[in-house]
Amino acid sequence: MTQVALNREIPLPRLAPALLSFVAGYVDIYTFLGLFGLFVAQVTGSFVTAGAELVTHDESIAGKVLAVIAFVVATMISAALIRFAHRRGWEALQIMLWLETTLLAIFCLVILAGPPVTSVTDRSGIVAGVFAAMAMGMQAVIVRLLMRGVPQTNVMTGNMTQIGIETTDLVSAWLKCLREPGDREHRRELAAVRSRLFTVLAIAVGFLAGAACGALSYAKAGLAGAPVAVVIVAALALWMARREG
């Protein structure tokens, strides 16, 4: 169960966090390969490359800086929209998923229907990167505010740390159960740790799978494979709409 509104809980597909993580990895690979090294989900990567390009006076820094700014602006707008939806009693999760779908669709439209991106200074590439970054910024807020207890689907460094922590806690809880097999509290602790570890592992694997599939899709289909991300998020939004209906 995932809290999506005040005093209200709506069931979410168990694989939803992993699917969103898949989308983040998929989109990140497409922007990295198609937009000259731009990271829009793992924004830390864009910080690093922008810092390097600042020193080397690389002109591609402009697109990366704009993408980072777009990511932050999208998080601010998303947080405001979620709070507004809560005050009005609307289904915030469904609305935000549709908005993310729209941003991803615009990203795909720009790179597929716009002028070919042949250099880091092409406006179409910069605009596409901005919309992709906004979509990922919105997704980050969706997970943080509407999927309480779910690790971030964009940031894998923190998730790798969490996997190590949860694995240690799992071993500790398992040893407690071995020492006191009849203790129900130890069993509940073991079940809770196992559930948390499964969630963060699913997200990490989802991101890795998304990155791998994105690379394969880009190699085989080029930019035409980008809309896969749109379909996945739209499917989640449609699922929420059907549940509400």
Short mmCIF file of C-alpha atoms in Angstrom, two decimals:
data_model
loop_
_atom_site.label_atom_id
_atom_site.label_comp_id
_atom_site.label_asym_id
_atom_site.label_seq_id
_atom_site.Cartn_x
_atom_site.Cartn_y
_atom_site.Cartn_z
CA MET A 1 0.00 0.00 0.00
CA THR A 2 1.24 3.49 -0.80
CA GLN A 3 0.07 6.73 0.74
CA VAL A 4 -1.05 9.09 -1.99
CA ALA A 5 -3.36 11.51 -0.24
CA LEU A 6 -4.15 12.72 3.22
CA ASN A 7 -5.79 9.98 5.30
CA ARG A 8 -6.11 7.77 2.24
CA GLU A 9 -4.22 4.85 0.76
CA ILE A 10 -4.41 3.48 -2.76
CA PRO A 11 -2.88 0.11 -3.67
CA LEU A 12 -0.02 0.37 -6.14
CA PRO A 13 1.29 -2.39 -8.41
CA ARG A 14 4.10 -4.17 -6.57
CA LEU A 15 6.39 -3.73 -9.56
CA ALA A 16 5.63 -0.01 -9.99
CA PRO A 17 8.86 1.24 -8.33
CA ALA A 18 10.95 -1.18 -10.38
CA LEU A 19 9.17 -0.10 -13.58
CA LEU A 20 9.81 3.56 -12.82
CA SER A 21 13.44 2.69 -12.13
CA PHE A 22 13.55 0.88 -15.48
CA VAL A 23 12.26 4.05 -17.13
CA ALA A 24 14.92 6.16 -15.41
CA GLY A 25 17.71 3.86 -16.60
CA TYR A 26 16.21 3.67 -20.09
CA VAL A 27 15.87 7.44 -20.48
CA ASP A 28 19.32 8.09 -19.00
CA ILE A 29 20.93 5.83 -21.57
CA TYR A 30 19.05 7.53 -24.41
CA THR A 31 20.09 11.02 -23.30
CA PHE A 32 23.65 9.86 -22.65
CA LEU A 33 24.04 8.28 -26.08
CA GLY A 34 21.82 10.61 -28.10
CA LEU A 35 22.52 13.93 -26.37
CA PHE A 36 26.28 13.80 -25.96
CA GLY A 37 26.78 12.47 -22.45
CA LEU A 38 23.78 14.07 -20.72
CA PHE A 39 22.46 12.34 -17.59
CA VAL A 40 18.90 13.35 -16.70
CA ALA A 41 17.99 10.71 -14.11
CA GLN A 42 21.37 10.32 -12.39
CA VAL A 43 21.86 14.09 -12.26
CA THR A 44 25.10 13.61 -10.33
CA GLY A 45 26.64 12.45 -13.59
CA SER A 46 25.72 15.73 -15.28
CA PHE A 47 27.27 17.64 -12.35
CA VAL A 48 30.53 15.75 -12.82
CA THR A 49 30.68 16.16 -16.58
CA ALA A 50 29.66 19.83 -16.33
CA GLY A 51 32.49 20.41 -13.87
CA ALA A 52 34.96 18.77 -16.22
CA GLU A 53 33.62 20.74 -19.19
CA LEU A 54 33.88 23.98 -17.24
CA VAL A 55 37.62 23.43 -16.85
CA THR A 56 38.11 22.35 -20.47
CA HIS A 57 35.83 25.13 -21.79
CA ASP A 58 33.66 22.55 -23.54
CA GLU A 59 30.62 24.20 -25.15
CA SER A 60 28.38 21.25 -24.21
CA ILE A 61 28.26 22.55 -20.63
CA ALA A 62 25.32 24.82 -21.50
CA GLY A 63 22.97 21.91 -22.23
CA LYS A 64 23.95 20.11 -19.04
CA VAL A 65 23.51 23.18 -16.85
CA LEU A 66 20.10 23.87 -18.37
CA ALA A 67 19.09 20.23 -17.80
CA VAL A 68 20.09 20.40 -14.13
CA ILE A 69 18.15 23.63 -13.68
CA ALA A 70 15.14 22.07 -15.43
CA PHE A 71 15.36 19.07 -13.08
CA VAL A 72 15.27 21.32 -10.00
CA VAL A 73 12.46 23.49 -11.37
CA ALA A 74 10.42 20.36 -12.12
CA THR A 75 10.86 19.13 -8.55
CA MET A 76 9.57 22.46 -7.22
CA ILE A 77 6.56 22.49 -9.54
CA SER A 78 5.80 18.83 -8.80
CA ALA A 79 5.85 19.35 -5.03
CA ALA A 80 3.51 22.34 -5.40
CA LEU A 81 1.12 20.40 -7.66
CA ILE A 82 1.00 17.44 -5.27
CA ARG A 83 0.17 19.69 -2.32
CA PHE A 84 -2.49 21.45 -4.39
CA ALA A 85 -4.01 18.11 -5.41
CA HIS A 86 -4.10 16.99 -1.77
CA ARG A 87 -5.91 20.15 -0.71
CA ARG A 88 -8.49 19.61 -3.45
CA GLY A 89 -8.89 15.93 -2.62
CA TRP A 90 -7.71 14.81 -6.07
CA GLU A 91 -5.83 11.62 -6.89
CA ALA A 92 -2.31 13.05 -6.94
CA LEU A 93 -0.45 9.95 -8.06
CA GLN A 94 -2.54 9.44 -11.17
CA ILE A 95 -2.24 13.11 -12.13
CA MET A 96 1.51 13.20 -11.67
CA LEU A 97 2.05 10.03 -13.66
CA TRP A 98 0.10 11.50 -16.56
CA LEU A 99 2.17 14.68 -16.35
CA GLU A 100 5.39 12.67 -16.40
CA THR A 101 4.05 10.78 -19.41
CA THR A 102 3.40 14.10 -21.16
CA LEU A 103 6.92 15.39 -20.49
CA LEU A 104 8.46 12.15 -21.77
CA ALA A 105 6.22 12.30 -24.84
CA ILE A 106 7.42 15.85 -25.59
CA PHE A 107 11.02 14.68 -25.18
CA CYS A 108 10.41 11.90 -27.70
CA LEU A 109 8.57 14.23 -30.08
CA VAL A 110 11.46 16.71 -30.08
CA ILE A 111 14.16 14.12 -30.79
CA LEU A 112 12.08 12.24 -33.37
CA ALA A 113 10.21 15.00 -35.20
CA GLY A 114 12.58 17.90 -34.65
CA PRO A 115 15.79 18.68 -36.50
CA PRO A 116 18.47 15.99 -36.16
CA VAL A 117 20.80 16.52 -33.20
CA THR A 118 24.27 16.59 -34.69
CA SER A 119 26.17 18.69 -32.15
CA VAL A 120 26.02 19.71 -28.49
CA THR A 121 24.88 23.20 -29.46
CA ASP A 122 21.82 22.12 -31.47
CA ARG A 123 18.74 23.71 -29.94
CA SER A 124 16.58 20.66 -30.50
CA GLY A 125 18.99 18.54 -28.45
CA ILE A 126 19.09 21.07 -25.63
CA VAL A 127 15.29 21.36 -25.57
CA ALA A 128 14.92 17.56 -25.59
CA GLY A 129 17.34 17.30 -22.67
CA VAL A 130 15.38 19.91 -20.72
CA PHE A 131 12.09 18.00 -21.08
CA ALA A 132 13.73 14.67 -20.24
CA ALA A 133 15.29 16.22 -17.13
CA MET A 134 11.93 17.68 -16.09
CA ALA A 135 10.31 14.25 -16.44
CA MET A 136 12.96 12.67 -14.24
CA GLY A 137 12.73 15.49 -11.70
CA MET A 138 8.99 14.95 -11.54
CA GLN A 139 9.50 11.20 -11.08
CA ALA A 140 11.89 11.83 -8.20
CA VAL A 141 9.24 13.87 -6.39
CA ILE A 142 6.50 11.34 -7.18
CA VAL A 143 8.49 8.61 -5.46
CA ARG A 144 9.56 10.80 -2.54
CA LEU A 145 6.12 12.25 -1.73
CA LEU A 146 3.63 9.70 -3.04
CA MET A 147 5.40 6.39 -2.50
CA ARG A 148 6.45 6.70 1.13
CA GLY A 149 9.02 4.12 2.17
CA VAL A 150 10.09 3.40 -1.42
CA PRO A 151 13.75 4.18 -2.28
CA GLN A 152 14.45 6.68 -5.03
CA THR A 153 14.16 5.24 -8.52
CA ASN A 154 16.64 7.73 -10.01
CA VAL A 155 19.62 7.60 -7.64
CA MET A 156 21.46 4.30 -7.53
CA THR A 157 24.38 5.36 -5.30
CA GLY A 158 22.07 5.66 -2.31
CA ASN A 159 20.33 2.42 -3.24
CA MET A 160 23.63 0.51 -3.37
CA THR A 161 24.37 1.81 0.12
CA GLN A 162 20.90 0.74 1.26
CA ILE A 163 21.39 -2.76 -0.17
CA GLY A 164 24.50 -3.15 1.96
CA ILE A 165 22.70 -1.93 5.08
CA GLU A 166 19.62 -4.08 4.53
CA THR A 167 21.73 -7.16 3.79
CA THR A 168 23.54 -6.69 7.10
CA ASP A 169 20.22 -6.24 8.91
CA LEU A 170 18.87 -9.35 7.19
CA VAL A 171 21.77 -11.48 8.41
CA SER A 172 21.37 -10.05 11.92
CA ALA A 173 17.62 -10.78 11.98
CA TRP A 174 18.19 -14.29 10.61
CA LEU A 175 20.73 -15.05 13.35
CA LYS A 176 18.26 -13.84 15.98
CA CYS A 177 15.65 -16.22 14.60
CA LEU A 178 18.16 -19.08 14.74
CA ARG A 179 18.96 -18.34 18.38
CA GLU A 180 15.31 -17.90 19.39
CA PRO A 181 13.20 -19.69 16.77
CA GLY A 182 9.96 -19.23 18.69
CA ASP A 183 10.22 -15.45 19.06
CA ARG A 184 7.51 -13.80 16.94
CA GLU A 185 9.12 -10.38 17.18
CA HIS A 186 12.29 -11.69 15.55
CA ARG A 187 10.21 -13.28 12.78
CA ARG A 188 8.41 -10.00 12.13
CA GLU A 189 11.73 -8.17 12.02
CA LEU A 190 13.11 -10.71 9.54
CA ALA A 191 10.04 -10.36 7.31
CA ALA A 192 10.24 -6.55 7.39
CA VAL A 193 13.94 -6.49 6.52
CA ARG A 194 13.43 -9.03 3.75
CA SER A 195 10.66 -6.89 2.27
CA ARG A 196 12.79 -3.73 2.33
CA LEU A 197 15.73 -5.53 0.75
CA PHE A 198 13.50 -6.96 -1.99
CA THR A 199 12.18 -3.48 -2.80
CA VAL A 200 15.57 -1.81 -3.10
CA LEU A 201 17.00 -4.77 -5.04
CA ALA A 202 14.08 -4.63 -7.46
CA ILE A 203 14.71 -0.93 -8.03
CA ALA A 204 18.44 -1.42 -8.58
CA VAL A 205 17.86 -4.33 -10.97
CA GLY A 206 15.14 -2.32 -12.72
CA PHE A 207 17.52 0.57 -13.36
CA LEU A 208 20.25 -1.76 -14.61
CA ALA A 209 17.77 -3.56 -16.87
CA GLY A 210 16.46 -0.23 -18.16
CA ALA A 211 19.97 0.94 -18.97
CA ALA A 212 20.83 -2.33 -20.71
CA CYS A 213 17.58 -2.39 -22.70
CA GLY A 214 18.00 1.28 -23.58
CA ALA A 215 21.49 0.66 -24.91
CA LEU A 216 20.30 -2.33 -26.92
CA SER A 217 17.31 -0.40 -28.25
CA TYR A 218 19.48 2.56 -29.22
CA ALA A 219 21.90 0.27 -31.01
CA LYS A 220 19.15 -1.54 -32.91
CA ALA A 221 16.44 1.08 -33.43
CA GLY A 222 18.15 4.38 -32.72
CA LEU A 223 16.01 7.24 -31.41
CA ALA A 224 12.86 5.42 -32.56
CA GLY A 225 13.08 3.24 -29.41
CA ALA A 226 12.76 6.16 -27.01
CA PRO A 227 8.92 6.06 -26.74
CA VAL A 228 9.14 2.78 -24.79
CA ALA A 229 9.59 4.91 -21.66
CA VAL A 230 6.41 6.82 -22.49
CA VAL A 231 4.42 3.60 -22.86
CA ILE A 232 5.54 2.26 -19.46
CA VAL A 233 4.68 5.40 -17.48
CA ALA A 234 1.40 5.79 -19.38
CA ALA A 235 0.52 2.19 -18.53
CA LEU A 236 1.06 2.89 -14.82
CA ALA A 237 -1.07 6.03 -15.05
CA LEU A 238 -3.80 4.11 -16.87
CA TRP A 239 -3.66 1.39 -14.21
CA MET A 240 -4.26 4.02 -11.53
CA ALA A 241 -7.11 5.51 -13.54
CA ARG A 242 -8.80 2.13 -13.89
CA ARG A 243 -8.43 1.45 -10.16
CA GLU A 244 -10.03 4.79 -9.37
CA GLY A 245 -12.74 4.26 -11.95
#
